[in-house]
Structure formats: C-alpha cells, structure tokens
Coordinates of N, CA and C in Angstrom, one line a residue:
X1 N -68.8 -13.4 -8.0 CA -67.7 -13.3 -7.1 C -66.7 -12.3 -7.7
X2 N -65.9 -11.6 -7.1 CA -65.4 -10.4 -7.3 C -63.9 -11.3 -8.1
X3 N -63.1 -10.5 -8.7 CA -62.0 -11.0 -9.7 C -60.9 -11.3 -8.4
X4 N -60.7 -10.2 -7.9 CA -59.6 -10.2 -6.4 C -59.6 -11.5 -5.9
X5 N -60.7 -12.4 -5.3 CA -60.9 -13.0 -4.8 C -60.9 -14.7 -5.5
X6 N -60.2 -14.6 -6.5 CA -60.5 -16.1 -7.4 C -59.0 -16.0 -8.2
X7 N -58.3 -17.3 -7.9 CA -56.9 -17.0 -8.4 C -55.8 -16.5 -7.3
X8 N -54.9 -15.6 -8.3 CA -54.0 -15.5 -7.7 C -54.6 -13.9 -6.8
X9 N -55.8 -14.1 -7.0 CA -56.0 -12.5 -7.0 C -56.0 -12.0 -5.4
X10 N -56.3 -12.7 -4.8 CA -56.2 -13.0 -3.2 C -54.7 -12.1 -2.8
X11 N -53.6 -12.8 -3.3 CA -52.1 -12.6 -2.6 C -52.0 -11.2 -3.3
X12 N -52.0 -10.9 -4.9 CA -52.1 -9.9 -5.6 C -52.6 -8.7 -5.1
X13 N -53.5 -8.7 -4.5 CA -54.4 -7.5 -3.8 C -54.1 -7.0 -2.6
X14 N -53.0 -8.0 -2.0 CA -52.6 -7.9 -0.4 C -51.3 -7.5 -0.7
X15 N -50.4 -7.2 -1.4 CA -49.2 -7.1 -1.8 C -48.9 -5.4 -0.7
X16 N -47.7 -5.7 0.3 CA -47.4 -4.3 0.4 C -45.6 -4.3 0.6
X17 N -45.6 -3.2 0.6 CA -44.3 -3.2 0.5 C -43.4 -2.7 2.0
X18 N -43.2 -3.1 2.5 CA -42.1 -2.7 4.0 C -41.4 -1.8 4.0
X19 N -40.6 -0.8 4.4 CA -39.5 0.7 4.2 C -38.5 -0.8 4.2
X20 N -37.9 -1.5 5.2 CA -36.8 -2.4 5.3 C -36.9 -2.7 3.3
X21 N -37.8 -2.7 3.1 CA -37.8 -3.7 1.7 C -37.4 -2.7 0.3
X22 N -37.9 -1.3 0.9 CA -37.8 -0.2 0.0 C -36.3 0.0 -0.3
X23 N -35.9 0.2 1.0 CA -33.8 0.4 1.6 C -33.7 -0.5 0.7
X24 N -34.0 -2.0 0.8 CA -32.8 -2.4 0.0 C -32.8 -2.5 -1.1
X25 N -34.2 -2.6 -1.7 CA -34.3 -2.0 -3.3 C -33.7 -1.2 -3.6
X26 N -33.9 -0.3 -3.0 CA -32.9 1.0 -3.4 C -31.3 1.6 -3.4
X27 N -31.0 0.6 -2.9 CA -29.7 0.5 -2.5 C -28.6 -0.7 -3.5
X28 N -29.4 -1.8 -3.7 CA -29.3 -2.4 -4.6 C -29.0 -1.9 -6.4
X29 N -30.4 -0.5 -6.0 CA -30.0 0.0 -8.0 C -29.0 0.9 -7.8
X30 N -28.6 1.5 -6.5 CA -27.7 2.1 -6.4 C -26.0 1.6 -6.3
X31 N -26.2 0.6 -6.2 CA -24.7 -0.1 -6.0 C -24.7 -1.1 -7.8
X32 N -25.5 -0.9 -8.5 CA -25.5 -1.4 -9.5 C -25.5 -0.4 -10.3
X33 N -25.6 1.1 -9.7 CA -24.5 2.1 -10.7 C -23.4 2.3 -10.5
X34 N -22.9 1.7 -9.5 CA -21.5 1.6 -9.3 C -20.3 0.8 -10.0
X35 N -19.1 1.8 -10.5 CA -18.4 2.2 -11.9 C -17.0 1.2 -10.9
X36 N -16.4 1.0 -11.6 CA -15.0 0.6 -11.0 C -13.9 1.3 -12.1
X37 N -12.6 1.6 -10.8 CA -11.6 2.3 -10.7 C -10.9 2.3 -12.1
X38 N -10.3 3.3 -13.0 CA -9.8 3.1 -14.2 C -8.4 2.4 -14.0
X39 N -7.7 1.6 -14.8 CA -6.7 1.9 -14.6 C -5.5 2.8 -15.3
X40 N -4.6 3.2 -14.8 CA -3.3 4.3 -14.8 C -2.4 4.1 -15.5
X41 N -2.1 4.1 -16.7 CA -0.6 3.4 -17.2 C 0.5 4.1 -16.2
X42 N 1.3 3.6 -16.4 CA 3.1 4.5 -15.8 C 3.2 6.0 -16.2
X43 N 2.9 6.0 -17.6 CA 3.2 7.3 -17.7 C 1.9 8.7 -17.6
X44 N 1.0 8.1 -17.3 CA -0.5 8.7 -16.5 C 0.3 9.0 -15.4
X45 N 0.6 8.1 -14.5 CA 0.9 8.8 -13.6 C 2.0 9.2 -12.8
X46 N 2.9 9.6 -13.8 CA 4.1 10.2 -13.5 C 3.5 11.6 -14.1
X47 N 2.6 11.8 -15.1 CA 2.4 13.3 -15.4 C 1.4 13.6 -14.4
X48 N 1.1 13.0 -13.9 CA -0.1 13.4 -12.4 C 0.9 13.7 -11.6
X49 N 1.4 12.9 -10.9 CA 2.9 13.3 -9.9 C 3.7 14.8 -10.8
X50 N 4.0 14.9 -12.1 CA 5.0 16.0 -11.8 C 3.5 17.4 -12.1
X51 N 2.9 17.1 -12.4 CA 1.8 18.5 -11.8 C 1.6 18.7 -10.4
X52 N 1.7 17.6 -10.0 CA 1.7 17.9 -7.9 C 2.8 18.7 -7.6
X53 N 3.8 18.1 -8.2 CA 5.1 18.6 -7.3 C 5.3 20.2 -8.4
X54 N 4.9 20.1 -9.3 CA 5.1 21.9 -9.8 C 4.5 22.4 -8.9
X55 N 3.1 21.9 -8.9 CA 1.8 22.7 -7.6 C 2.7 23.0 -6.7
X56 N 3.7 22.1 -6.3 CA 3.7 22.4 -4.5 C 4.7 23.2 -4.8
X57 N 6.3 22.7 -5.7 CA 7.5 23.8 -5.8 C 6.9 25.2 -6.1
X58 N 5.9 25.8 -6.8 CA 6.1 27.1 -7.4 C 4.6 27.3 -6.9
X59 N 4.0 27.1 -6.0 CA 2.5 27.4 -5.4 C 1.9 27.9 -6.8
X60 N 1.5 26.9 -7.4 CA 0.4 27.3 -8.3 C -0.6 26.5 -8.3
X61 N -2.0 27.0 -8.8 CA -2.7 26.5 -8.9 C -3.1 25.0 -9.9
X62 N -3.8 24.1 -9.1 CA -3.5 23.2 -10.1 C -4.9 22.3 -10.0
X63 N -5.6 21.6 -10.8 CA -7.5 21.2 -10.9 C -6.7 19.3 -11.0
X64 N -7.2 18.7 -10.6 CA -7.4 17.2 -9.9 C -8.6 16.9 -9.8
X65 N -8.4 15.6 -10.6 CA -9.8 14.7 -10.6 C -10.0 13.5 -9.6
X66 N -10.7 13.7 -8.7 CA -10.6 12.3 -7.9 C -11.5 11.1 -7.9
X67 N -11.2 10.1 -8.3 CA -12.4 9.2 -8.5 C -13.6 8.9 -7.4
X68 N -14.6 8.6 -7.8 CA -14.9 8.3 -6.4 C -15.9 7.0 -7.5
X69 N -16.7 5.5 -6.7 CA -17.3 4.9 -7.7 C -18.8 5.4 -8.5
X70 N -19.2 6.7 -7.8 CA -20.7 7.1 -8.6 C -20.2 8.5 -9.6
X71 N -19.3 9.1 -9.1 CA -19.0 10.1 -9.6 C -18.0 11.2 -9.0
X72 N -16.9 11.4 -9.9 CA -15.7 11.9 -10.1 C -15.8 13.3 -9.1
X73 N -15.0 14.0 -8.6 CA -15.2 15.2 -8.3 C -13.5 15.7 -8.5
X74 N -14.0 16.8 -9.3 CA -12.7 17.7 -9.6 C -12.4 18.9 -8.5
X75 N -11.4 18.7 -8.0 CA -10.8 19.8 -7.1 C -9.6 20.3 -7.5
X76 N -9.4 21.7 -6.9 CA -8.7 23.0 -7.4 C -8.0 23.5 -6.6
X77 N -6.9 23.6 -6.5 CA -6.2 24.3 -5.2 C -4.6 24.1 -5.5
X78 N -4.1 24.3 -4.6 CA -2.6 24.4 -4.7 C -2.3 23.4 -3.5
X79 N -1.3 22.6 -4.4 CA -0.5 21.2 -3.2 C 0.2 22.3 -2.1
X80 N 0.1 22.1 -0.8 CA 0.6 22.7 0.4 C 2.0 21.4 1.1
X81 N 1.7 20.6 1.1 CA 2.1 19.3 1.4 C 1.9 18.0 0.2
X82 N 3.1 17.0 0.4 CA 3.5 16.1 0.1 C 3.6 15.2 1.4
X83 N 3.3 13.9 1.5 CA 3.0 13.2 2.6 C 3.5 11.9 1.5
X84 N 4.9 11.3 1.5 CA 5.4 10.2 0.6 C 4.5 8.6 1.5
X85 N 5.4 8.7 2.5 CA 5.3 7.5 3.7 C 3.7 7.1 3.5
X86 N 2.6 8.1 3.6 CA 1.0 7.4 3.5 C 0.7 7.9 2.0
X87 N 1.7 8.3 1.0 CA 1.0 8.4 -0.1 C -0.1 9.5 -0.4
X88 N -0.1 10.8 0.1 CA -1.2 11.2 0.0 C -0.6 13.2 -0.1
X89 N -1.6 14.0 -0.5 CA -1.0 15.1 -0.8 C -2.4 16.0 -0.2
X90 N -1.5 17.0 0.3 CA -2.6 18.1 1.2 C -2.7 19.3 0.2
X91 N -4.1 19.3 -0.2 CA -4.6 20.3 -1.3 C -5.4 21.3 -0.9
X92 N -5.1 23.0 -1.1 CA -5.2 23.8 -0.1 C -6.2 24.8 -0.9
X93 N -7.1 24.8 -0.5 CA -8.3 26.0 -1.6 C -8.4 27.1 -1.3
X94 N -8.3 27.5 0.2 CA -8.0 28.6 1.1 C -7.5 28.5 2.3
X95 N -8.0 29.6 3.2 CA -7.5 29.8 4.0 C -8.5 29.2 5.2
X96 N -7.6 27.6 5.7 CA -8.5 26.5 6.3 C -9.5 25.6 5.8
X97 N -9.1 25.4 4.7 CA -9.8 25.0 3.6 C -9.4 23.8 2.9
X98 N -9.0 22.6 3.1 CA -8.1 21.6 2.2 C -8.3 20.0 2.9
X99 N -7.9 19.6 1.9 CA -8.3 17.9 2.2 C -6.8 17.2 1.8
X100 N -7.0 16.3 2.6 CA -5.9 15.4 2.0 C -6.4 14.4 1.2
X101 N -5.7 14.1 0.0 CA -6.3 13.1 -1.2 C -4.9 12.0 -1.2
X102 N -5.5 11.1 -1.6 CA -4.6 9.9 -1.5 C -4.0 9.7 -3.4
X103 N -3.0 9.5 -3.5 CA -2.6 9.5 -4.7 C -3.1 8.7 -5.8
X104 N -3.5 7.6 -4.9 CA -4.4 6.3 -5.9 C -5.6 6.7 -6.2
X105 N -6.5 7.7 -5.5 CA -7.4 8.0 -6.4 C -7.7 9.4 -6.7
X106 N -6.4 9.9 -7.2 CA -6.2 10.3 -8.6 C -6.5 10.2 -9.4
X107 N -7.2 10.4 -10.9 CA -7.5 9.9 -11.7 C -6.4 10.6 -13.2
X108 N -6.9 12.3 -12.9 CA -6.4 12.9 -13.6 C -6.6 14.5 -13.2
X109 N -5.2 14.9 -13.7 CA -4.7 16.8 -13.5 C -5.0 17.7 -14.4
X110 N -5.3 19.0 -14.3 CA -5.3 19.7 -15.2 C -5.4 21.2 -15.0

C-alpha cells in the first residue's frame, strides 16, 4: 500500500492552499513588521517647529522625515504654508508639487 494512503498521509497529500488564505498570511507577516511611532521629547520638537518656520520666514529649503509604520520617507522642499488650527504644514517641491504633512508625524528635520 502506498505511504500517502496509511496515516496521516491521506490529509497530508490533499493539503492546498486558497488565494483568501494566501491574503491573509501575507498580510499578517506584513503587519507584524509593523514598527510603532517614536516618541518626541519637548525639545525634539520645538527644533522640528523652528526649522519649519525658518523654511517658511526665509524660503529655504529644508529635508523632513515623516514616519510612516513600515518605513520613514524623507521629503525636501520649502514650507509654503503653516496651517496652526489642523496642525499641519504645506511642503512645496515645485511648481504644483506639495503635500500637506501633519506635524505629529514628523519625526525629524534636516
């Protein structure tokens, strides 16, 4: 009699795997590289805040790190806007070219 067939070997040999079943494996090791937010002392982020507002007073260029939980992305541009009331600052790369980034994830300027 064949080995497949005696034992566990029956269910073993029938094993498949579903896409539904793949997604969530996959998704699973993917959320289990997921990093959480550092935190900021006071004085972290008052030197983050006064590189914004130099950026914006004297249009210079200025590089920002923004967290994200798989991986950081550094952006470069010149603050165009300050937005207090939602917290958040309009960073300008070119010409129609800019995002608004929220101050909390900030991480770090340079």
């Amino acid at each position: 009699m064949s080995k497949k067939l005696e034992g566990n070997g029956l269910w073993e040999s029938s094993r498949i795997i579903i896409p539904e079943h793949k997604e969530a494996y996959l998704k699973l090791m993917q959320d289990r590289q997921r990093r959480g937010k550092p935190e900021l002392d006071d004085q972290e982020v008052q030197l983050i805040e006064q590189a914004l507002i130099d950026s914006y007073n004297s249009r210079t260029i200025v590089s920002i790190t923004v967290f994200s939980p798989f991986d950081d992305e550094e952006l470069t541009g010149v603050v165009t806007s300050i937005n207090t009331a939602r917290r958040e600052v309009k960073l300008s790369r070119g010409q129609d070219d800019f995002s608004w980034i929220k101050l909390e994830d900030i991480v770090s300027t340079g």
